[in-house]
Amino acid sequence: MSKAMLKTMTAMAAVAAFMLPSASRIATAADAAPSAAAAPAVDEPGTRSFTLVSVEVDDTKFWLPSVIAVEQGDKVKLTLKNQVPGAGASNQHGFTIPAYHIAEVVTHGTPKTITFVADKPGVFPYFCQLHAAHIGGSLIVEPRK
Ligand SMILES: [Cu+2]
């Protein structure tokens, strides 16, 4: 069987599976709403999403997780949250990935979302550009095969 035929049959099966339940029961607006809401939020293909949180443990600040890995060419979406308690200027921490020209300042209580395309393979450190003692991590970009 050809790959194209298999693809077509798979698509037809998917359509049939989708159509059967709705055809076999009387759909009401009340029925439809929960199933629509239950559908998971899916990123567009090729997008990798991560939440990075800055925390303080025993007087040491960390960006966690300390390793994130993607594949070269992925669109990367990072949600940055600063959960370190503080007031005034001390309620801000930096997040930078110099190799990707990213440098943000994240205020406690105000998450930031950034996106970029991981076009360069390698291991790239991320850290807080405001405080040398603030421990960062590594972005691993696996080369595309
Ligand atoms: Cu910091």
Short mmCIF file of N, CA, C and O and ligand atoms in Angstrom, two decimals:
data_model
loop_
_atom_site.label_atom_id
_atom_site.label_comp_id
_atom_site.label_asym_id
_atom_site.label_seq_id
_atom_site.Cartn_x
_atom_site.Cartn_y
_atom_site.Cartn_z
N MET A 1 0.86 -1.20 0.00
CA MET A 1 0.00 0.00 0.00
C MET A 1 0.90 1.25 0.00
O MET A 1 1.87 1.31 0.71
N SER A 2 0.53 2.22 -0.81
CA SER A 2 1.37 3.42 -0.91
C SER A 2 1.18 4.30 0.33
O SER A 2 0.18 4.20 1.04
N LYS A 3 2.15 5.14 0.54
CA LYS A 3 2.12 6.05 1.69
C LYS A 3 0.94 7.02 1.55
O LYS A 3 0.26 7.33 2.52
N ALA A 4 0.73 7.48 0.31
CA ALA A 4 -0.36 8.43 0.05
C ALA A 4 -1.71 7.81 0.34
O ALA A 4 -2.58 8.44 0.94
N MET A 5 -1.87 6.52 -0.05
CA MET A 5 -3.13 5.83 0.19
C MET A 5 -3.38 5.67 1.68
O MET A 5 -4.49 5.87 2.17
N LEU A 6 -2.31 5.31 2.37
CA LEU A 6 -2.41 5.12 3.82
C LEU A 6 -2.82 6.42 4.49
O LEU A 6 -3.67 6.45 5.38
N LYS A 7 -2.23 7.51 4.02
CA LYS A 7 -2.53 8.84 4.55
C LYS A 7 -4.01 9.16 4.34
O LYS A 7 -4.68 9.64 5.23
N THR A 8 -4.49 8.87 3.13
CA THR A 8 -5.89 9.16 2.78
C THR A 8 -6.82 8.35 3.66
O THR A 8 -7.79 8.86 4.20
N MET A 9 -6.49 7.05 3.82
CA MET A 9 -7.34 6.19 4.63
C MET A 9 -7.35 6.63 6.08
O MET A 9 -8.38 6.61 6.74
N THR A 10 -6.19 7.05 6.58
CA THR A 10 -6.11 7.52 7.96
C THR A 10 -6.97 8.76 8.14
O THR A 10 -7.70 8.90 9.11
N ALA A 11 -6.90 9.64 7.14
CA ALA A 11 -7.69 10.87 7.20
C ALA A 11 -9.17 10.55 7.18
O ALA A 11 -9.95 11.13 7.93
N MET A 12 -9.57 9.57 6.33
CA MET A 12 -10.98 9.19 6.23
C MET A 12 -11.45 8.58 7.54
O MET A 12 -12.56 8.87 7.99
N ALA A 13 -10.62 7.76 8.16
CA ALA A 13 -10.98 7.14 9.43
C ALA A 13 -11.17 8.21 10.50
O ALA A 13 -12.08 8.14 11.31
N ALA A 14 -10.30 9.21 10.47
CA ALA A 14 -10.39 10.30 11.44
C ALA A 14 -11.69 11.07 11.25
O ALA A 14 -12.37 11.42 12.21
N VAL A 15 -12.05 11.31 9.99
CA VAL A 15 -13.29 12.03 9.70
C VAL A 15 -14.49 11.19 10.15
O VAL A 15 -15.41 11.70 10.78
N ALA A 16 -14.45 9.90 9.87
CA ALA A 16 -15.55 9.01 10.25
C ALA A 16 -15.70 8.99 11.76
O ALA A 16 -16.82 9.08 12.28
N ALA A 17 -14.59 8.90 12.46
CA ALA A 17 -14.62 8.87 13.93
C ALA A 17 -15.20 10.16 14.47
O ALA A 17 -15.90 10.18 15.48
N PHE A 18 -14.91 11.24 13.78
CA PHE A 18 -15.40 12.55 14.21
C PHE A 18 -16.90 12.66 13.96
O PHE A 18 -17.64 13.19 14.77
N MET A 19 -17.34 12.12 12.81
CA MET A 19 -18.75 12.30 12.40
C MET A 19 -19.70 11.38 13.15
O MET A 19 -20.80 11.77 13.46
N LEU A 20 -19.27 10.15 13.44
CA LEU A 20 -20.19 9.16 14.00
C LEU A 20 -20.85 9.60 15.30
O LEU A 20 -22.07 9.55 15.39
N PRO A 21 -20.09 10.04 16.29
CA PRO A 21 -20.75 10.37 17.56
C PRO A 21 -21.77 11.49 17.41
O PRO A 21 -22.86 11.40 17.99
N SER A 22 -21.47 12.49 16.60
CA SER A 22 -22.39 13.62 16.48
C SER A 22 -23.64 13.20 15.70
O SER A 22 -24.72 13.71 15.93
N ALA A 23 -23.47 12.24 14.75
CA ALA A 23 -24.62 11.79 13.96
C ALA A 23 -25.52 10.88 14.78
O ALA A 23 -26.72 10.83 14.54
N SER A 24 -24.95 10.17 15.76
CA SER A 24 -25.73 9.18 16.48
C SER A 24 -26.43 9.75 17.70
O SER A 24 -27.11 9.05 18.42
N ARG A 25 -26.21 11.02 17.96
CA ARG A 25 -26.96 11.59 19.09
C ARG A 25 -27.43 12.99 18.71
O ARG A 25 -26.93 13.58 17.77
N ILE A 26 -28.39 13.45 19.45
CA ILE A 26 -28.91 14.79 19.18
C ILE A 26 -28.05 15.79 19.94
O ILE A 26 -28.02 15.79 21.18
N ALA A 27 -27.31 16.55 19.19
CA ALA A 27 -26.43 17.52 19.82
C ALA A 27 -27.21 18.76 20.22
O ALA A 27 -28.03 19.26 19.46
N THR A 28 -26.97 19.20 21.41
CA THR A 28 -27.58 20.46 21.84
C THR A 28 -26.45 21.43 22.15
O THR A 28 -25.28 21.04 22.25
N ALA A 29 -26.79 22.66 22.32
CA ALA A 29 -25.77 23.67 22.64
C ALA A 29 -25.09 23.32 23.96
O ALA A 29 -23.89 23.48 24.10
N ALA A 30 -25.88 22.78 24.88
CA ALA A 30 -25.32 22.42 26.19
C ALA A 30 -24.32 21.28 26.07
O ALA A 30 -23.32 21.24 26.78
N ASP A 31 -24.60 20.34 25.15
CA ASP A 31 -23.67 19.24 24.90
C ASP A 31 -22.38 19.75 24.29
O ASP A 31 -21.30 19.30 24.66
N ALA A 32 -22.55 20.62 23.33
CA ALA A 32 -21.40 21.06 22.54
C ALA A 32 -20.42 21.88 23.38
O ALA A 32 -19.22 21.73 23.23
N ALA A 33 -20.94 22.69 24.27
CA ALA A 33 -20.06 23.60 25.01
C ALA A 33 -18.99 22.89 25.83
O ALA A 33 -17.82 23.22 25.68
N PRO A 34 -19.36 21.88 26.64
CA PRO A 34 -18.31 21.26 27.46
C PRO A 34 -17.24 20.57 26.63
O PRO A 34 -16.08 20.62 26.96
N SER A 35 -17.65 19.91 25.53
CA SER A 35 -16.65 19.20 24.73
C SER A 35 -15.69 20.18 24.08
O SER A 35 -14.51 19.91 23.97
N ALA A 36 -16.22 21.34 23.70
CA ALA A 36 -15.35 22.35 23.11
C ALA A 36 -14.37 22.87 24.16
O ALA A 36 -13.19 23.05 23.90
N ALA A 37 -14.87 23.06 25.38
CA ALA A 37 -14.03 23.60 26.44
C ALA A 37 -12.98 22.58 26.88
O ALA A 37 -11.90 22.94 27.31
N ALA A 38 -13.31 21.27 26.72
CA ALA A 38 -12.40 20.24 27.17
C ALA A 38 -11.22 20.04 26.21
O ALA A 38 -10.24 19.43 26.59
N ALA A 39 -11.37 20.55 25.00
CA ALA A 39 -10.27 20.40 24.04
C ALA A 39 -9.03 21.11 24.59
O ALA A 39 -9.10 22.27 24.98
N PRO A 40 -7.92 20.38 24.68
CA PRO A 40 -6.72 21.01 25.25
C PRO A 40 -6.21 22.13 24.36
O PRO A 40 -6.36 22.06 23.14
N ALA A 41 -5.64 23.13 24.98
CA ALA A 41 -5.03 24.20 24.21
C ALA A 41 -3.74 23.66 23.60
O ALA A 41 -2.84 23.22 24.31
N VAL A 42 -3.70 23.61 22.30
CA VAL A 42 -2.54 23.05 21.62
C VAL A 42 -1.78 24.17 20.92
O VAL A 42 -2.38 25.00 20.24
N ASP A 43 -0.50 24.16 21.13
CA ASP A 43 0.33 25.13 20.42
C ASP A 43 0.34 24.79 18.94
O ASP A 43 0.13 23.65 18.56
N GLU A 44 0.61 25.77 18.15
CA GLU A 44 0.75 25.48 16.73
C GLU A 44 1.95 24.53 16.56
O GLU A 44 2.87 24.54 17.38
N PRO A 45 1.93 23.68 15.53
CA PRO A 45 3.00 22.70 15.38
C PRO A 45 4.37 23.37 15.35
O PRO A 45 4.53 24.44 14.77
N GLY A 46 5.31 22.73 16.02
CA GLY A 46 6.66 23.29 16.04
C GLY A 46 6.90 24.31 17.12
O GLY A 46 8.00 24.81 17.26
N THR A 47 5.87 24.61 17.93
CA THR A 47 6.07 25.56 19.02
C THR A 47 6.26 24.79 20.32
O THR A 47 5.51 23.88 20.63
N ARG A 48 7.32 25.14 21.06
CA ARG A 48 7.56 24.53 22.36
C ARG A 48 7.39 25.60 23.42
O ARG A 48 8.03 26.64 23.35
N SER A 49 6.53 25.32 24.39
CA SER A 49 6.23 26.29 25.44
C SER A 49 6.80 25.85 26.77
O SER A 49 6.71 24.67 27.13
N PHE A 50 7.37 26.79 27.48
CA PHE A 50 7.93 26.52 28.80
C PHE A 50 7.57 27.67 29.73
O PHE A 50 7.48 28.82 29.30
N THR A 51 7.40 27.34 31.00
CA THR A 51 7.27 28.38 32.02
C THR A 51 8.53 28.32 32.86
O THR A 51 8.91 27.27 33.35
N LEU A 52 9.20 29.45 32.95
CA LEU A 52 10.41 29.55 33.77
C LEU A 52 10.10 30.45 34.95
O LEU A 52 9.55 31.54 34.79
N VAL A 53 10.45 29.96 36.13
CA VAL A 53 10.08 30.67 37.35
C VAL A 53 11.34 31.02 38.13
O VAL A 53 12.22 30.16 38.33
N SER A 54 11.42 32.25 38.55
CA SER A 54 12.51 32.67 39.41
C SER A 54 12.06 32.54 40.86
O SER A 54 11.02 33.09 41.24
N VAL A 55 12.81 31.76 41.62
CA VAL A 55 12.44 31.51 43.02
C VAL A 55 13.65 31.75 43.92
O VAL A 55 14.79 31.83 43.45
N GLU A 56 13.37 31.85 45.21
CA GLU A 56 14.46 32.01 46.17
C GLU A 56 14.37 30.89 47.19
O GLU A 56 13.31 30.63 47.76
N VAL A 57 15.47 30.17 47.35
CA VAL A 57 15.54 29.07 48.31
C VAL A 57 16.78 29.30 49.17
O VAL A 57 17.90 29.37 48.64
N ASP A 58 16.60 29.39 50.47
CA ASP A 58 17.73 29.60 51.39
C ASP A 58 18.66 30.72 50.91
O ASP A 58 19.88 30.52 50.78
N ASP A 59 18.08 31.88 50.64
CA ASP A 59 18.84 33.07 50.25
C ASP A 59 19.52 32.96 48.88
O ASP A 59 20.35 33.79 48.53
N THR A 60 19.22 31.91 48.14
CA THR A 60 19.78 31.80 46.79
C THR A 60 18.64 31.85 45.78
O THR A 60 17.62 31.19 45.96
N LYS A 61 18.87 32.64 44.73
CA LYS A 61 17.84 32.77 43.71
C LYS A 61 18.17 31.89 42.51
O LYS A 61 19.33 31.75 42.13
N PHE A 62 17.12 31.30 41.94
CA PHE A 62 17.27 30.38 40.80
C PHE A 62 16.22 30.70 39.74
O PHE A 62 15.09 31.02 40.07
N TRP A 63 16.62 30.52 38.49
CA TRP A 63 15.62 30.38 37.42
C TRP A 63 15.42 28.88 37.22
O TRP A 63 16.38 28.14 36.98
N LEU A 64 14.17 28.42 37.36
CA LEU A 64 13.86 27.00 37.22
C LEU A 64 12.81 26.79 36.12
O LEU A 64 11.92 27.62 35.99
N PRO A 65 12.86 25.70 35.39
CA PRO A 65 13.85 24.64 35.46
C PRO A 65 15.21 25.12 34.97
O PRO A 65 15.32 26.15 34.32
N SER A 66 16.25 24.36 35.30
CA SER A 66 17.59 24.78 34.96
C SER A 66 18.05 24.25 33.61
O SER A 66 19.14 24.61 33.16
N VAL A 67 17.24 23.42 32.99
CA VAL A 67 17.54 22.98 31.61
C VAL A 67 16.24 22.96 30.83
O VAL A 67 15.23 22.41 31.31
N ILE A 68 16.24 23.55 29.65
CA ILE A 68 15.14 23.35 28.72
C ILE A 68 15.74 22.94 27.39
O ILE A 68 16.82 23.42 27.01
N ALA A 69 15.07 22.01 26.71
CA ALA A 69 15.62 21.48 25.46
C ALA A 69 14.59 21.57 24.35
O ALA A 69 13.41 21.28 24.56
N VAL A 70 15.04 22.00 23.19
CA VAL A 70 14.19 22.10 22.01
C VAL A 70 14.99 21.60 20.81
O VAL A 70 16.17 21.25 20.94
N GLU A 71 14.32 21.55 19.67
CA GLU A 71 15.02 21.19 18.44
C GLU A 71 15.22 22.43 17.60
O GLU A 71 14.38 23.33 17.59
N GLN A 72 16.33 22.42 16.90
CA GLN A 72 16.64 23.54 16.01
C GLN A 72 15.47 23.79 15.07
O GLN A 72 14.92 22.85 14.49
N GLY A 73 15.09 25.04 14.97
CA GLY A 73 13.97 25.41 14.11
C GLY A 73 12.66 25.54 14.85
O GLY A 73 11.70 26.10 14.32
N ASP A 74 12.60 25.03 16.09
CA ASP A 74 11.38 25.18 16.88
C ASP A 74 11.13 26.64 17.20
O ASP A 74 12.07 27.40 17.45
N LYS A 75 9.86 26.98 17.23
CA LYS A 75 9.48 28.28 17.78
C LYS A 75 9.36 28.05 19.29
O LYS A 75 8.70 27.09 19.72
N VAL A 76 10.02 28.87 20.07
CA VAL A 76 10.06 28.67 21.52
C VAL A 76 9.28 29.79 22.19
O VAL A 76 9.47 30.97 21.87
N LYS A 77 8.39 29.38 23.07
CA LYS A 77 7.59 30.36 23.81
C LYS A 77 7.93 30.21 25.28
O LYS A 77 7.74 29.14 25.86
N LEU A 78 8.45 31.26 25.88
CA LEU A 78 8.83 31.22 27.29
C LEU A 78 7.94 32.18 28.07
O LEU A 78 7.83 33.36 27.73
N THR A 79 7.32 31.63 29.11
CA THR A 79 6.59 32.49 30.04
C THR A 79 7.48 32.64 31.27
O THR A 79 7.85 31.65 31.89
N LEU A 80 7.86 33.87 31.55
CA LEU A 80 8.81 34.16 32.63
C LEU A 80 8.05 34.70 33.83
O LEU A 80 7.30 35.68 33.72
N LYS A 81 8.24 34.03 34.97
CA LYS A 81 7.56 34.47 36.20
C LYS A 81 8.59 34.72 37.28
O LYS A 81 9.43 33.86 37.54
N ASN A 82 8.50 35.87 37.88
CA ASN A 82 9.39 36.21 38.98
C ASN A 82 8.61 36.03 40.28
O ASN A 82 7.76 36.83 40.62
N GLN A 83 8.92 34.95 40.99
CA GLN A 83 8.21 34.63 42.23
C GLN A 83 9.05 34.96 43.46
O GLN A 83 8.71 34.56 44.57
N VAL A 84 10.16 35.66 43.25
CA VAL A 84 11.01 36.04 44.38
C VAL A 84 10.33 37.19 45.12
O VAL A 84 10.00 38.20 44.50
N PRO A 85 10.10 37.03 46.42
CA PRO A 85 9.46 38.12 47.15
C PRO A 85 10.37 39.35 47.17
O PRO A 85 11.59 39.21 47.21
N GLY A 86 9.78 40.51 47.15
CA GLY A 86 10.60 41.73 47.22
C GLY A 86 9.74 42.94 46.95
O GLY A 86 8.64 42.83 46.41
N ALA A 87 10.25 44.10 47.31
CA ALA A 87 9.55 45.37 47.07
C ALA A 87 10.51 46.33 46.40
O ALA A 87 11.73 46.15 46.46
N GLY A 88 9.96 47.34 45.76
CA GLY A 88 10.79 48.34 45.10
C GLY A 88 11.62 47.74 43.99
O GLY A 88 11.17 46.85 43.29
N ALA A 89 12.87 48.20 43.85
CA ALA A 89 13.74 47.71 42.77
C ALA A 89 14.05 46.23 42.94
O ALA A 89 14.34 45.54 41.97
N SER A 90 13.99 45.73 44.19
CA SER A 90 14.33 44.33 44.42
C SER A 90 13.24 43.37 43.98
O SER A 90 13.37 42.17 44.13
N ASN A 91 12.13 43.93 43.43
CA ASN A 91 11.10 43.02 42.92
C ASN A 91 11.30 42.71 41.44
O ASN A 91 10.42 42.18 40.79
N GLN A 92 12.50 43.02 40.94
CA GLN A 92 12.79 42.76 39.54
C GLN A 92 13.98 41.83 39.39
O GLN A 92 14.98 41.96 40.10
N HIS A 93 13.83 40.89 38.45
CA HIS A 93 14.95 40.02 38.09
C HIS A 93 15.06 39.96 36.58
O HIS A 93 14.07 40.12 35.87
N GLY A 94 16.27 39.73 36.15
CA GLY A 94 16.52 39.69 34.72
C GLY A 94 16.44 38.28 34.18
O GLY A 94 16.51 37.30 34.93
N PHE A 95 16.25 38.21 32.89
CA PHE A 95 16.34 36.92 32.19
C PHE A 95 16.98 37.18 30.84
O PHE A 95 16.43 37.93 30.03
N THR A 96 18.14 36.60 30.64
CA THR A 96 18.82 36.83 29.38
C THR A 96 19.35 35.53 28.79
O THR A 96 19.78 34.63 29.52
N ILE A 97 19.26 35.43 27.46
CA ILE A 97 19.96 34.39 26.70
C ILE A 97 20.77 35.17 25.66
O ILE A 97 20.27 35.48 24.58
N PRO A 98 22.00 35.54 26.02
CA PRO A 98 22.76 36.44 25.14
C PRO A 98 22.88 35.92 23.71
O PRO A 98 22.78 36.70 22.76
N ALA A 99 23.04 34.59 23.55
CA ALA A 99 23.24 34.03 22.21
C ALA A 99 22.02 34.28 21.32
O ALA A 99 22.14 34.29 20.10
N TYR A 100 20.87 34.47 21.94
CA TYR A 100 19.64 34.73 21.17
C TYR A 100 19.17 36.18 21.33
O TYR A 100 18.03 36.48 20.99
N HIS A 101 20.05 37.02 21.83
CA HIS A 101 19.76 38.46 21.96
C HIS A 101 18.48 38.71 22.74
O HIS A 101 17.68 39.57 22.40
N ILE A 102 18.30 37.89 23.79
CA ILE A 102 17.13 38.07 24.66
C ILE A 102 17.63 38.67 25.96
O ILE A 102 18.61 38.19 26.53
N ALA A 103 16.99 39.73 26.39
CA ALA A 103 17.32 40.35 27.68
C ALA A 103 16.05 41.02 28.19
O ALA A 103 15.60 42.02 27.64
N GLU A 104 15.46 40.42 29.22
CA GLU A 104 14.21 40.93 29.77
C GLU A 104 14.39 41.25 31.24
O GLU A 104 15.25 40.68 31.91
N VAL A 105 13.54 42.15 31.73
CA VAL A 105 13.45 42.39 33.17
C VAL A 105 12.03 42.01 33.57
O VAL A 105 11.06 42.46 32.96
N VAL A 106 11.95 41.11 34.57
CA VAL A 106 10.65 40.57 34.96
C VAL A 106 10.32 41.04 36.37
O VAL A 106 11.07 40.79 37.32
N THR A 107 9.20 41.72 36.48
CA THR A 107 8.75 42.26 37.76
C THR A 107 7.88 41.24 38.47
O THR A 107 7.06 40.57 37.84
N HIS A 108 8.08 41.13 39.78
CA HIS A 108 7.26 40.23 40.60
C HIS A 108 5.78 40.54 40.35
O HIS A 108 5.37 41.70 40.40
N GLY A 109 5.01 39.50 40.05
CA GLY A 109 3.57 39.68 39.84
C GLY A 109 3.19 40.02 38.42
O GLY A 109 2.01 40.11 38.11
N THR A 110 4.17 40.22 37.55
CA THR A 110 3.88 40.57 36.15
C THR A 110 4.65 39.64 35.22
O THR A 110 5.77 39.96 34.80
N PRO A 111 4.10 38.46 34.92
CA PRO A 111 4.79 37.53 34.03
C PRO A 111 4.98 38.14 32.64
O PRO A 111 4.21 39.00 32.22
N LYS A 112 6.02 37.67 32.00
CA LYS A 112 6.32 38.13 30.64
C LYS A 112 6.38 36.92 29.73
O LYS A 112 6.91 35.88 30.12
N THR A 113 5.88 37.06 28.52
CA THR A 113 5.98 35.98 27.54
C THR A 113 6.82 36.45 26.37
O THR A 113 6.60 37.54 25.85
N ILE A 114 7.79 35.63 26.03
CA ILE A 114 8.63 35.96 24.88
C ILE A 114 8.64 34.77 23.92
O ILE A 114 8.45 33.63 24.34
N THR A 115 8.83 35.06 22.66
CA THR A 115 8.93 33.99 21.67
C THR A 115 10.14 34.26 20.78
O THR A 115 10.52 35.41 20.56
N PHE A 116 10.75 33.18 20.36
CA PHE A 116 11.85 33.29 19.41
C PHE A 116 11.98 31.96 18.68
O PHE A 116 11.41 30.96 19.10
N VAL A 117 12.73 31.98 17.60
CA VAL A 117 12.97 30.75 16.84
C VAL A 117 14.37 30.26 17.20
O VAL A 117 15.34 31.01 17.09
N ALA A 118 14.44 29.01 17.66
CA ALA A 118 15.73 28.43 18.06
C ALA A 118 16.47 27.98 16.81
O ALA A 118 16.51 26.80 16.48
N ASP A 119 17.06 28.92 16.11
CA ASP A 119 17.67 28.59 14.81
C ASP A 119 19.13 28.15 14.92
O ASP A 119 19.67 27.60 13.97
N LYS A 120 19.75 28.40 16.08
CA LYS A 120 21.17 28.01 16.25
C LYS A 120 21.27 26.81 17.18
O LYS A 120 20.79 26.87 18.31
N PRO A 121 21.89 25.71 16.75
CA PRO A 121 22.06 24.58 17.65
C PRO A 121 23.19 24.84 18.65
O PRO A 121 24.12 25.59 18.37
N GLY A 122 23.07 24.21 19.81
CA GLY A 122 24.12 24.35 20.82
C GLY A 122 23.53 24.40 22.21
O GLY A 122 22.34 24.17 22.40
N VAL A 123 24.38 24.70 23.16
CA VAL A 123 23.97 24.85 24.56
C VAL A 123 24.21 26.30 24.95
O VAL A 123 25.33 26.80 24.84
N PHE A 124 23.14 26.98 25.34
CA PHE A 124 23.22 28.41 25.59
C PHE A 124 22.77 28.73 27.01
O PHE A 124 21.66 28.38 27.40
N PRO A 125 23.63 29.39 27.77
CA PRO A 125 23.23 29.70 29.14
C PRO A 125 22.15 30.77 29.19
O PRO A 125 22.12 31.67 28.35
N TYR A 126 21.27 30.65 30.18
CA TYR A 126 20.37 31.75 30.52
C TYR A 126 20.57 32.07 31.98
O TYR A 126 20.90 31.21 32.80
N PHE A 127 20.44 33.35 32.29
CA PHE A 127 20.71 33.80 33.66
C PHE A 127 20.09 35.17 33.86
O PHE A 127 19.48 35.75 32.95
N CYS A 128 20.24 35.66 35.08
CA CYS A 128 19.75 37.00 35.43
C CYS A 128 20.88 37.99 35.22
O CYS A 128 21.92 37.89 35.87
N GLN A 129 20.68 38.92 34.32
CA GLN A 129 21.71 39.91 34.02
C GLN A 129 21.82 40.99 35.10
O GLN A 129 22.74 41.80 35.08
N LEU A 130 20.88 40.98 36.07
CA LEU A 130 20.90 42.02 37.10
C LEU A 130 21.68 41.59 38.34
O LEU A 130 22.17 42.44 39.09
N HIS A 131 21.74 40.28 38.58
CA HIS A 131 22.39 39.79 39.80
C HIS A 131 23.30 38.61 39.47
O HIS A 131 22.82 37.54 39.07
N ALA A 132 24.59 38.81 39.68
CA ALA A 132 25.57 37.77 39.32
C ALA A 132 25.34 36.47 40.10
O ALA A 132 25.60 35.38 39.58
N ALA A 133 24.83 36.59 41.34
CA ALA A 133 24.68 35.39 42.17
C ALA A 133 23.41 34.60 41.85
O ALA A 133 23.23 33.49 42.35
N HIS A 134 22.56 35.17 41.03
CA HIS A 134 21.27 34.55 40.68
C HIS A 134 21.54 33.41 39.69
O HIS A 134 22.03 33.64 38.59
N ILE A 135 21.23 32.18 40.08
CA ILE A 135 21.61 31.00 39.29
C ILE A 135 20.65 30.79 38.13
O ILE A 135 19.43 30.85 38.29
N GLY A 136 21.23 30.56 36.99
CA GLY A 136 20.45 30.36 35.76
C GLY A 136 20.48 28.92 35.30
O GLY A 136 20.54 27.99 36.10
N GLY A 137 20.46 28.73 34.01
CA GLY A 137 20.42 27.38 33.45
C GLY A 137 20.87 27.37 32.01
O GLY A 137 21.59 28.27 31.57
N SER A 138 20.45 26.32 31.29
CA SER A 138 20.90 26.14 29.91
C SER A 138 19.75 25.82 28.98
O SER A 138 18.92 24.97 29.28
N LEU A 139 19.76 26.51 27.86
CA LEU A 139 18.86 26.17 26.75
C LEU A 139 19.64 25.25 25.82
O LEU A 139 20.72 25.62 25.34
N ILE A 140 19.13 24.04 25.62
CA ILE A 140 19.77 23.10 24.70
C ILE A 140 18.96 23.10 23.40
O ILE A 140 17.76 22.87 23.42
N VAL A 141 19.63 23.40 22.31
CA VAL A 141 19.00 23.36 21.00
C VAL A 141 19.65 22.22 20.21
O VAL A 141 20.82 22.33 19.82
N GLU A 142 18.90 21.13 20.05
CA GLU A 142 19.44 19.97 19.34
C GLU A 142 19.45 20.24 17.84
O GLU A 142 18.48 20.75 17.30
N PRO A 143 20.56 19.90 17.20
CA PRO A 143 20.63 20.15 15.76
C PRO A 143 19.57 19.36 14.99
O PRO A 143 19.27 18.22 15.36
N ARG A 144 19.03 19.97 13.99
CA ARG A 144 18.05 19.30 13.13
C ARG A 144 18.75 18.20 12.34
O ARG A 144 19.87 18.39 11.87
N LYS A 145 18.09 17.04 12.24
CA LYS A 145 18.73 15.93 11.52
C LYS A 145 18.56 16.09 10.03
O LYS A 145 17.63 16.64 9.56
CU CU B 1 18.13 38.36 39.71
#
